[in-house]
PDB file of C-alpha atoms and ligand atoms in Angstrom:
ATOM      1  CA  UNK A   1      40.506 110.626-142.303  1.00 85.00           C
ATOM      2  CA  UNK A   2      38.653 107.414-143.426  1.00 95.00           C
ATOM      3  CA  UNK A   3      35.269 108.096-144.440  1.00 97.00           C
ATOM      4  CA  UNK A   4      32.632 105.257-144.404  1.00 98.00           C
ATOM      5  CA  UNK A   5      31.261 106.408-148.070  1.00 98.00           C
ATOM      6  CA  UNK A   6      34.722 105.154-149.314  1.00 97.00           C
ATOM      7  CA  UNK A   7      34.097 101.863-147.808  1.00 98.00           C
ATOM      8  CA  UNK A   8      33.874  98.566-149.800  1.00 98.00           C
ATOM      9  CA  UNK A   9      30.418  98.154-148.029  1.00 98.00           C
ATOM     10  CA  UNK A  10      28.844 101.210-149.458  1.00 98.00           C
ATOM     11  CA  UNK A  11      30.357 100.732-152.777  1.00 98.00           C
ATOM     12  CA  UNK A  12      28.886  97.122-153.116  1.00 97.00           C
ATOM     13  CA  UNK A  13      25.744  98.248-151.759  1.00 97.00           C
ATOM     14  CA  UNK A  14      25.500 101.202-154.178  1.00 97.00           C
ATOM     15  CA  UNK A  15      26.418  98.977-157.150  1.00 97.00           C
ATOM     16  CA  UNK A  16      23.795  96.060-156.397  1.00 97.00           C
ATOM     17  CA  UNK A  17      21.157  98.446-155.926  1.00 97.00           C
ATOM     18  CA  UNK A  18      21.674  99.961-159.448  1.00 97.00           C
ATOM     19  CA  UNK A  19      21.982  96.556-160.717  1.00 97.00           C
ATOM     20  CA  UNK A  20      18.569  95.640-159.268  1.00 97.00           C
ATOM     21  CA  UNK A  21      17.210  98.726-160.737  1.00 97.00           C
ATOM     22  CA  UNK A  22      18.673  97.962-164.190  1.00 96.00           C
ATOM     23  CA  UNK A  23      17.110  94.424-164.142  1.00 95.00           C
ATOM     24  CA  UNK A  24      13.699  96.364-163.953  1.00 96.00           C
ATOM     25  CA  UNK A  25      13.157  94.788-160.746  1.00 96.00           C
ATOM     26  CA  UNK A  26      13.149  97.958-158.577  1.00 96.00           C
ATOM     27  CA  UNK A  27      10.942 100.606-160.335  1.00 94.00           C
ATOM     28  CA  UNK A  28      10.313 104.020-158.914  1.00 96.00           C
ATOM     29  CA  UNK A  29      11.020 103.486-154.882  1.00 94.00           C
ATOM     30  CA  UNK A  30      10.314  99.645-154.983  1.00 94.00           C
ATOM     31  CA  UNK A  31      12.861  97.413-153.188  1.00 96.00           C
ATOM     32  CA  UNK A  32      14.959  97.488-150.030  1.00 97.00           C
ATOM     33  CA  UNK A  33      17.915  95.886-148.834  1.00 98.00           C
ATOM     34  CA  UNK A  34      19.653  95.641-145.305  1.00 98.00           C
ATOM     35  CA  UNK A  35      23.216  94.438-145.088  1.00 98.00           C
ATOM     36  CA  UNK A  36      24.627  93.543-141.287  1.00 98.00           C
ATOM     37  CA  UNK A  37      28.120  94.678-140.640  1.00 98.00           C
ATOM     38  CA  UNK A  38      30.343  93.781-138.019  1.00 98.00           C
ATOM     39  CA  UNK A  39      31.595  96.161-135.264  1.00 97.00           C
ATOM     40  CA  UNK A  40      35.032  95.340-136.561  1.00 97.00           C
ATOM     41  CA  UNK A  41      34.254  96.552-140.100  1.00 97.00           C
ATOM     42  CA  UNK A  42      32.188  99.684-139.083  1.00 97.00           C
ATOM     43  CA  UNK A  43      34.585 100.814-136.382  1.00 96.00           C
ATOM     44  CA  UNK A  44      37.967 101.397-138.848  1.00 96.00           C
ATOM     45  CA  UNK A  45      35.998 104.400-140.432  1.00 98.00           C
ATOM     46  CA  UNK A  46      36.044 107.799-138.564  1.00 97.00           C
ATOM     47  CA  UNK A  47      32.697 109.192-139.327  1.00 97.00           C
ATOM     48  CA  UNK A  48      30.372 106.577-137.902  1.00 98.00           C
ATOM     49  CA  UNK A  49      31.173 107.098-134.258  1.00 96.00           C
ATOM     50  CA  UNK A  50      28.404 109.736-133.527  1.00 97.00           C
ATOM     51  CA  UNK A  51      24.838 109.214-132.842  1.00 98.00           C
ATOM     52  CA  UNK A  52      23.181 111.739-135.474  1.00 98.00           C
ATOM     53  CA  UNK A  53      19.504 110.751-134.671  1.00 98.00           C
ATOM     54  CA  UNK A  54      17.638 108.084-132.747  1.00 98.00           C
ATOM     55  CA  UNK A  55      14.423 106.771-134.282  1.00 96.00           C
ATOM     56  CA  UNK A  56      11.884 104.299-132.659  1.00 95.00           C
ATOM     57  CA  UNK A  57      11.213 100.918-134.581  1.00 91.00           C
ATOM     58  CA  UNK A  58       8.038  99.228-134.495  1.00 83.00           C
ATOM     59  CA  UNK A  59       9.336  95.783-133.662  1.00 84.00           C
ATOM     60  CA  UNK A  60      11.115  94.350-130.499  1.00 89.00           C
ATOM     61  CA  UNK A  61      14.825  94.032-131.616  1.00 91.00           C
ATOM     62  CA  UNK A  62      16.405  93.017-128.516  1.00 95.00           C
ATOM     63  CA  UNK A  63      17.825  90.005-129.935  1.00 95.00           C
ATOM     64  CA  UNK A  64      19.790  92.328-132.386  1.00 97.00           C
ATOM     65  CA  UNK A  65      20.676  94.708-129.893  1.00 97.00           C
ATOM     66  CA  UNK A  66      24.089  96.538-130.588  1.00 98.00           C
ATOM     67  CA  UNK A  67      23.968  95.112-134.469  1.00 98.00           C
ATOM     68  CA  UNK A  68      24.876  97.457-137.400  1.00 98.00           C
ATOM     69  CA  UNK A  69      22.942  97.665-140.659  1.00 98.00           C
ATOM     70  CA  UNK A  70      23.334  99.129-143.923  1.00 98.00           C
ATOM     71  CA  UNK A  71      19.969  99.964-145.058  1.00 98.00           C
ATOM     72  CA  UNK A  72      18.113 101.688-147.967  1.00 98.00           C
ATOM     73  CA  UNK A  73      15.963 104.480-146.949  1.00 97.00           C
ATOM     74  CA  UNK A  74      12.035 104.807-147.232  1.00 96.00           C
ATOM     75  CA  UNK A  75      10.951 106.198-150.544  1.00 96.00           C
ATOM     76  CA  UNK A  76      14.302 106.250-152.075  1.00 96.00           C
ATOM     77  CA  UNK A  77      14.813 105.149-155.643  1.00 96.00           C
ATOM     78  CA  UNK A  78      17.095 102.255-156.298  1.00 95.00           C
ATOM     79  CA  UNK A  79      18.597 104.031-159.535  1.00 96.00           C
ATOM     80  CA  UNK A  80      19.653 107.066-157.322  1.00 96.00           C
ATOM     81  CA  UNK A  81      21.593 105.214-154.625  1.00 96.00           C
ATOM     82  CA  UNK A  82      24.790 104.982-156.491  1.00 97.00           C
ATOM     83  CA  UNK A  83      25.040 108.699-156.847  1.00 97.00           C
ATOM     84  CA  UNK A  84      23.599 109.580-153.666  1.00 98.00           C
ATOM     85  CA  UNK A  85      24.377 106.958-151.052  1.00 98.00           C
ATOM     86  CA  UNK A  86      24.735 109.041-148.166  1.00 98.00           C
ATOM     87  CA  UNK A  87      21.250 110.650-148.935  1.00 98.00           C
ATOM     88  CA  UNK A  88      19.412 107.423-149.801  1.00 98.00           C
ATOM     89  CA  UNK A  89      21.057 104.998-147.540  1.00 98.00           C
ATOM     90  CA  UNK A  90      22.299 104.960-144.103  1.00 98.00           C
ATOM     91  CA  UNK A  91      24.108 102.922-141.399  1.00 98.00           C
ATOM     92  CA  UNK A  92      22.221 102.215-138.153  1.00 98.00           C
ATOM     93  CA  UNK A  93      22.631 100.407-135.041  1.00 98.00           C
ATOM     94  CA  UNK A  94      19.935  98.594-132.971  1.00 98.00           C
ATOM     95  CA  UNK A  95      19.963 100.289-129.492  1.00 98.00           C
ATOM     96  CA  UNK A  96      20.354  98.238-126.504  1.00 97.00           C
ATOM     97  CA  UNK A  97      16.647  98.233-125.457  1.00 96.00           C
ATOM     98  CA  UNK A  98      15.925  96.859-129.065  1.00 95.00           C
ATOM     99  CA  UNK A  99      13.173  99.835-129.225  1.00 95.00           C
ATOM    100  CA  UNK A 100      15.176 102.034-131.333  1.00 97.00           C
ATOM    101  CA  UNK A 101      17.761 102.708-133.933  1.00 97.00           C
ATOM    102  CA  UNK A 102      20.630 104.964-133.925  1.00 98.00           C
ATOM    103  CA  UNK A 103      21.516 106.678-137.302  1.00 98.00           C
ATOM    104  CA  UNK A 104      25.483 106.764-137.404  1.00 98.00           C
ATOM    105  CA  UNK A 105      25.863 107.902-141.062  1.00 98.00           C
ATOM    106  CA  UNK A 106      23.716 108.687-144.244  1.00 98.00           C
ATOM    107  CA  UNK A 107      20.226 109.758-144.404  1.00 98.00           C
ATOM    108  CA  UNK A 108      21.615 113.271-144.361  1.00 97.00           C
ATOM    109  CA  UNK A 109      18.578 114.837-145.524  1.00 97.00           C
ATOM    110  CA  UNK A 110      16.302 113.792-142.854  1.00 97.00           C
ATOM    111  CA  UNK A 111      15.445 110.543-144.182  1.00 97.00           C
ATOM    112  CA  UNK A 112      15.137 107.263-142.415  1.00 97.00           C
ATOM    113  CA  UNK A 113      15.173 103.479-143.196  1.00 97.00           C
ATOM    114  CA  UNK A 114      12.697 101.788-145.407  1.00 96.00           C
ATOM    115  CA  UNK A 115       8.953 101.078-144.277  1.00 93.00           C
ATOM    116  CA  UNK A 116      10.064  97.371-144.464  1.00 94.00           C
ATOM    117  CA  UNK A 117      12.716  97.366-141.975  1.00 95.00           C
ATOM    118  CA  UNK A 118      10.785  95.481-139.447  1.00 93.00           C
ATOM    119  CA  UNK A 119      10.387  92.771-141.611  1.00 93.00           C
ATOM    120  CA  UNK A 120      13.951  92.882-142.377  1.00 96.00           C
ATOM    121  CA  UNK A 121      15.197  92.920-138.574  1.00 96.00           C
ATOM    122  CA  UNK A 122      12.591  89.974-137.907  1.00 95.00           C
ATOM    123  CA  UNK A 123      14.240  88.320-141.274  1.00 97.00           C
ATOM    124  CA  UNK A 124      17.349  88.748-139.946  1.00 98.00           C
ATOM    125  CA  UNK A 125      16.680  87.403-136.609  1.00 97.00           C
ATOM    126  CA  UNK A 126      15.151  84.273-137.978  1.00 97.00           C
ATOM    127  CA  UNK A 127      17.945  83.769-140.385  1.00 98.00           C
ATOM    128  CA  UNK A 128      20.775  84.196-137.643  1.00 98.00           C
ATOM    129  CA  UNK A 129      19.147  81.230-135.923  1.00 97.00           C
ATOM    130  CA  UNK A 130      19.734  79.004-139.289  1.00 96.00           C
ATOM    131  CA  UNK A 131      23.147  80.412-140.178  1.00 96.00           C
ATOM    132  CA  UNK A 132      25.088  82.739-137.612  1.00 97.00           C
ATOM    133  CA  UNK A 133      26.909  84.135-140.931  1.00 97.00           C
ATOM    134  CA  UNK A 134      23.542  85.507-142.146  1.00 97.00           C
ATOM    135  CA  UNK A 135      23.995  89.169-143.304  1.00 98.00           C
ATOM    136  CA  UNK A 136      21.603  90.262-145.990  1.00 98.00           C
ATOM    137  CA  UNK A 137      17.714  90.627-146.734  1.00 98.00           C
ATOM    138  CA  UNK A 138      17.227  91.837-149.981  1.00 98.00           C
ATOM    139  CA  UNK A 139      13.586  92.532-151.379  1.00 98.00           C
ATOM    140  CA  UNK A 140      12.457  93.372-154.796  1.00 98.00           C
ATOM    141  CA  UNK A 141      10.013  93.056-157.833  1.00 98.00           C
ATOM    142  CA  UNK A 142      11.308  90.538-160.241  1.00 98.00           C
ATOM    143  CA  UNK A 143       8.852  90.638-163.186  1.00 98.00           C
ATOM    144  CA  UNK A 144       8.557  86.968-164.134  1.00 98.00           C
ATOM    145  CA  UNK A 145       8.137  85.808-160.560  1.00 98.00           C
ATOM    146  CA  UNK A 146       5.413  88.264-160.223  1.00 98.00           C
ATOM    147  CA  UNK A 147       3.680  87.131-163.450  1.00 98.00           C
ATOM    148  CA  UNK A 148       4.128  83.544-162.319  1.00 97.00           C
ATOM    149  CA  UNK A 149       2.030  84.329-159.067  1.00 98.00           C
ATOM    150  CA  UNK A 150      -1.006  84.998-161.263  1.00 97.00           C
ATOM    151  CA  UNK A 151      -0.812  81.679-163.231  1.00 95.00           C
ATOM    152  CA  UNK A 152       0.609  79.325-160.943  1.00 97.00           C
ATOM    153  CA  UNK A 153      -1.013  77.678-157.600  1.00 97.00           C
ATOM    154  CA  UNK A 154       0.516  79.350-154.330  1.00 98.00           C
ATOM    155  CA  UNK A 155       1.786  75.923-153.389  1.00 98.00           C
ATOM    156  CA  UNK A 156       5.419  75.934-152.081  1.00 98.00           C
ATOM    157  CA  UNK A 157       6.039  72.498-152.760  1.00 98.00           C
ATOM    158  CA  UNK A 158       4.606  72.579-156.353  1.00 98.00           C
ATOM    159  CA  UNK A 159       6.251  76.016-157.156  1.00 98.00           C
ATOM    160  CA  UNK A 160       9.324  74.850-155.786  1.00 98.00           C
ATOM    161  CA  UNK A 161       9.490  71.629-157.922  1.00 98.00           C
ATOM    162  CA  UNK A 162       8.399  73.343-161.029  1.00 98.00           C
ATOM    163  CA  UNK A 163      11.263  75.700-160.750  1.00 98.00           C
ATOM    164  CA  UNK A 164      13.815  73.304-159.717  1.00 98.00           C
ATOM    165  CA  UNK A 165      12.806  71.524-163.255  1.00 98.00           C
ATOM    166  CA  UNK A 166      13.120  74.780-165.143  1.00 97.00           C
ATOM    167  CA  UNK A 167      16.906  74.782-165.345  1.00 98.00           C
ATOM    168  CA  UNK A 168      19.936  72.491-164.016  1.00 98.00           C
ATOM    169  CA  UNK A 169      21.179  75.015-161.655  1.00 98.00           C
ATOM    170  CA  UNK A 170      18.054  75.901-159.541  1.00 98.00           C
ATOM    171  CA  UNK A 171      18.072  72.840-157.143  1.00 98.00           C
ATOM    172  CA  UNK A 172      21.745  73.747-156.286  1.00 98.00           C
ATOM    173  CA  UNK A 173      20.964  77.454-155.447  1.00 98.00           C
ATOM    174  CA  UNK A 174      17.786  76.853-153.650  1.00 98.00           C
ATOM    175  CA  UNK A 175      17.683  73.212-152.203  1.00 98.00           C
ATOM    176  CA  UNK A 176      15.805  74.449-149.344  1.00 98.00           C
ATOM    177  CA  UNK A 177      12.927  75.661-151.634  1.00 98.00           C
ATOM    178  CA  UNK A 178      10.951  78.819-151.677  1.00 98.00           C
ATOM    179  CA  UNK A 179       8.395  79.784-149.336  1.00 98.00           C
ATOM    180  CA  UNK A 180       4.993  81.670-150.056  1.00 98.00           C
ATOM    181  CA  UNK A 181       2.862  83.901-147.838  1.00 98.00           C
ATOM    182  CA  UNK A 182      -0.710  85.046-148.474  1.00 98.00           C
ATOM    183  CA  UNK A 183      -1.072  88.560-150.236  1.00 98.00           C
ATOM    184  CA  UNK A 184      -0.873  90.860-147.620  1.00 97.00           C
ATOM    185  CA  UNK A 185      -0.610  94.723-147.154  1.00 96.00           C
ATOM    186  CA  UNK A 186       3.236  95.601-147.163  1.00 94.00           C
ATOM    187  CA  UNK A 187       5.120  97.872-144.870  1.00 89.00           C
ATOM    188  CA  UNK A 188       4.250  96.690-141.432  1.00 88.00           C
ATOM    189  CA  UNK A 189       5.040  94.308-138.447  1.00 87.00           C
ATOM    190  CA  UNK A 190       2.143  91.815-139.588  1.00 93.00           C
ATOM    191  CA  UNK A 191       3.751  90.926-142.768  1.00 94.00           C
ATOM    192  CA  UNK A 192       6.832  90.919-140.973  1.00 93.00           C
ATOM    193  CA  UNK A 193       6.055  88.131-138.643  1.00 95.00           C
ATOM    194  CA  UNK A 194       4.419  86.069-141.303  1.00 97.00           C
ATOM    195  CA  UNK A 195       7.505  86.452-143.493  1.00 97.00           C
ATOM    196  CA  UNK A 196      10.093  85.759-140.968  1.00 96.00           C
ATOM    197  CA  UNK A 197       8.414  82.536-139.838  1.00 97.00           C
ATOM    198  CA  UNK A 198       8.743  81.558-143.421  1.00 98.00           C
ATOM    199  CA  UNK A 199      12.453  82.550-143.215  1.00 98.00           C
ATOM    200  CA  UNK A 200      12.941  80.254-140.727  1.00 97.00           C
ATOM    201  CA  UNK A 201      12.383  77.475-143.152  1.00 97.00           C
ATOM    202  CA  UNK A 202      13.332  79.069-146.490  1.00 98.00           C
ATOM    203  CA  UNK A 203      16.000  81.300-147.430  1.00 98.00           C
ATOM    204  CA  UNK A 204      13.701  83.064-149.703  1.00 98.00           C
ATOM    205  CA  UNK A 205       9.797  84.176-149.652  1.00 98.00           C
ATOM    206  CA  UNK A 206       7.460  84.943-152.209  1.00 98.00           C
ATOM    207  CA  UNK A 207       5.089  87.629-151.615  1.00 98.00           C
ATOM    208  CA  UNK A 208       2.369  87.179-154.418  1.00 98.00           C
ATOM    209  CA  UNK A 209       1.516  89.816-156.893  1.00 98.00           C
ATOM    210  CA  UNK A 210       4.480  91.763-155.179  1.00 98.00           C
ATOM    211  CA  UNK A 211       7.986  90.237-154.961  1.00 98.00           C
ATOM    212  CA  UNK A 212      10.595  88.461-153.234  1.00 98.00           C
ATOM    213  CA  UNK A 213      12.283  88.599-149.833  1.00 98.00           C
ATOM    214  CA  UNK A 214      15.532  86.838-150.121  1.00 98.00           C
ATOM    215  CA  UNK A 215      18.471  86.158-147.762  1.00 98.00           C
ATOM    216  CA  UNK A 216      22.173  85.370-147.604  1.00 98.00           C
ATOM    217  CA  UNK A 217      25.441  85.305-146.219  1.00 98.00           C
ATOM    218  CA  UNK A 218      26.535  88.040-148.633  1.00 98.00           C
ATOM    219  CA  UNK A 219      25.206  90.625-151.297  1.00 98.00           C
ATOM    220  CA  UNK A 220      26.182  88.277-153.868  1.00 98.00           C
ATOM    221  CA  UNK A 221      24.513  85.375-152.398  1.00 98.00           C
ATOM    222  CA  UNK A 222      21.191  87.085-151.788  1.00 98.00           C
ATOM    223  CA  UNK A 223      21.423  88.614-155.363  1.00 98.00           C
ATOM    224  CA  UNK A 224      22.256  85.234-156.788  1.00 98.00           C
ATOM    225  CA  UNK A 225      19.413  83.549-155.277  1.00 98.00           C
ATOM    226  CA  UNK A 226      16.978  85.947-156.635  1.00 98.00           C
ATOM    227  CA  UNK A 227      18.787  86.087-160.014  1.00 98.00           C
ATOM    228  CA  UNK A 228      18.166  82.230-160.252  1.00 98.00           C
ATOM    229  CA  UNK A 229      14.651  82.075-159.260  1.00 98.00           C
ATOM    230  CA  UNK A 230      13.741  84.831-161.599  1.00 98.00           C
ATOM    231  CA  UNK A 231      15.407  83.038-164.361  1.00 98.00           C
ATOM    232  CA  UNK A 232      13.475  79.857-163.728  1.00 98.00           C
ATOM    233  CA  UNK A 233      10.171  81.916-163.524  1.00 98.00           C
ATOM    234  CA  UNK A 234      11.273  83.520-166.821  1.00 98.00           C
ATOM    235  CA  UNK A 235      11.884  80.000-168.504  1.00 97.00           C
ATOM    236  CA  UNK A 236       8.588  78.876-166.977  1.00 96.00           C
ATOM    237  CA  UNK A 237       6.767  81.731-168.518  1.00 96.00           C
ATOM    238  CA  UNK A 238       8.261  81.433-171.673  1.00 95.00           C
ATOM    239  CA  UNK A 239       7.195  77.913-172.119  1.00 94.00           C
ATOM    240  CA  UNK A 240       3.737  78.882-171.235  1.00 92.00           C
ATOM    241  CA  UNK A 241       3.561  81.764-173.589  1.00 93.00           C
ATOM    242  CA  UNK A 242       4.965  79.923-176.662  1.00 91.00           C
ATOM    243  CA  UNK A 243       2.212  77.380-175.856  1.00 87.00           C
ATOM    244  CA  UNK A 244       4.148  74.386-176.873  1.00 78.00           C
ATOM    245  CA  UNK A 245       3.743  71.034-175.326  1.00 84.00           C
ATOM    246  CA  UNK A 246       6.544  69.867-172.803  1.00 86.00           C
ATOM    247  CA  UNK A 247       7.992  66.928-174.459  1.00 92.00           C
ATOM    248  CA  UNK A 248      10.814  66.295-171.712  1.00 94.00           C
ATOM    249  CA  UNK A 249      11.705  67.456-168.331  1.00 94.00           C
ATOM    250  CA  UNK A 250      14.293  67.098-165.659  1.00 98.00           C
ATOM    251  CA  UNK A 251      13.071  64.332-163.456  1.00 97.00           C
ATOM    252  CA  UNK A 252      12.956  63.557-159.861  1.00 98.00           C
ATOM    253  CA  UNK A 253      15.579  61.041-160.004  1.00 98.00           C
ATOM    254  CA  UNK A 254      17.713  63.438-162.137  1.00 98.00           C
ATOM    255  CA  UNK A 255      17.255  66.137-159.347  1.00 98.00           C
ATOM    256  CA  UNK A 256      18.513  63.573-156.918  1.00 98.00           C
ATOM    257  CA  UNK A 257      21.607  62.820-158.851  1.00 98.00           C
ATOM    258  CA  UNK A 258      22.297  66.695-159.149  1.00 98.00           C
ATOM    259  CA  UNK A 259      21.750  67.282-155.652  1.00 98.00           C
ATOM    260  CA  UNK A 260      24.291  64.243-154.707  1.00 98.00           C
ATOM    261  CA  UNK A 261      26.801  65.673-157.098  1.00 98.00           C
ATOM    262  CA  UNK A 262      26.740  69.213-155.713  1.00 98.00           C
ATOM    263  CA  UNK A 263      26.533  68.100-152.088  1.00 98.00           C
ATOM    264  CA  UNK A 264      23.017  69.989-151.432  1.00 98.00           C
ATOM    265  CA  UNK A 265      19.990  68.516-149.557  1.00 98.00           C
ATOM    266  CA  UNK A 266      16.852  69.048-151.347  1.00 98.00           C
ATOM    267  CA  UNK A 267      13.861  70.040-149.004  1.00 98.00           C
ATOM    268  CA  UNK A 268      12.524  67.127-147.284  1.00 97.00           C
ATOM    269  CA  UNK A 269       9.454  65.398-148.923  1.00 97.00           C
ATOM    270  CA  UNK A 270       9.502  67.710-152.191  1.00 98.00           C
ATOM    271  CA  UNK A 271      11.281  65.023-154.355  1.00 97.00           C
ATOM    272  CA  UNK A 272       9.328  61.748-155.155  1.00 92.00           C
ATOM    273  CA  UNK A 273      12.204  59.125-155.310  1.00 80.00           C
TER     274      UNK A 273
HETATM  275 ZN1   ZN B 301       8.141  95.776-152.579  1.00 90.21          ZN
END
């Protein structure tokens, strides 16, 4: 018998949620992740073929019908998933009419997916149009990035340009820039709609005074994107808090050279060269 709990997907998922917790980015029940798996990947396991429960979703998921997602549970703590993956996460499949999910594995104490699951599904749908290899939506509460949203204008171009200039790697990792939505109440399809609109244009979106939604083709890519943005925000905050004058900066010309060297295309209109 080959059990899903022993799969590399559950292992990777458990490991990354603990790492996110360990960074201090997922206190209490903060944060949520969804990880799209293919039918081939899922079908090799013996314990995922029965529908355990069916739950309606607050979203028309028709374009995602039949897709499988490994997702964190509502109210669950990222620090615990590594010890209780079958309780605090679950494998679901979107039903053919797009109105419900079938739970195939996990949530074994009666739990269900994160309250942000509609936002995740809308995000997957948006990113799949940009890149058919899209697999991961990751939400967490990176400390320095949240702090930055109090002291920095909530302007996508200005914020992106500033974080590009905080370290050489930034523009290589997020050449498409960072989207920002207005502050909104989380956990509903309204914020999901606004966020997914931004995800059509950006691979990551800031929720001011709350956190970030990032996407990727792998767990590592989404995690690396968040790490890099958070590191840039940390450097910005350190510079601000030390109160020193900025004597030199990476220039727009140097950013252009970087982008050329690494074969990435900076968001149009964001560099003044
Ligand atoms: Zn949150």
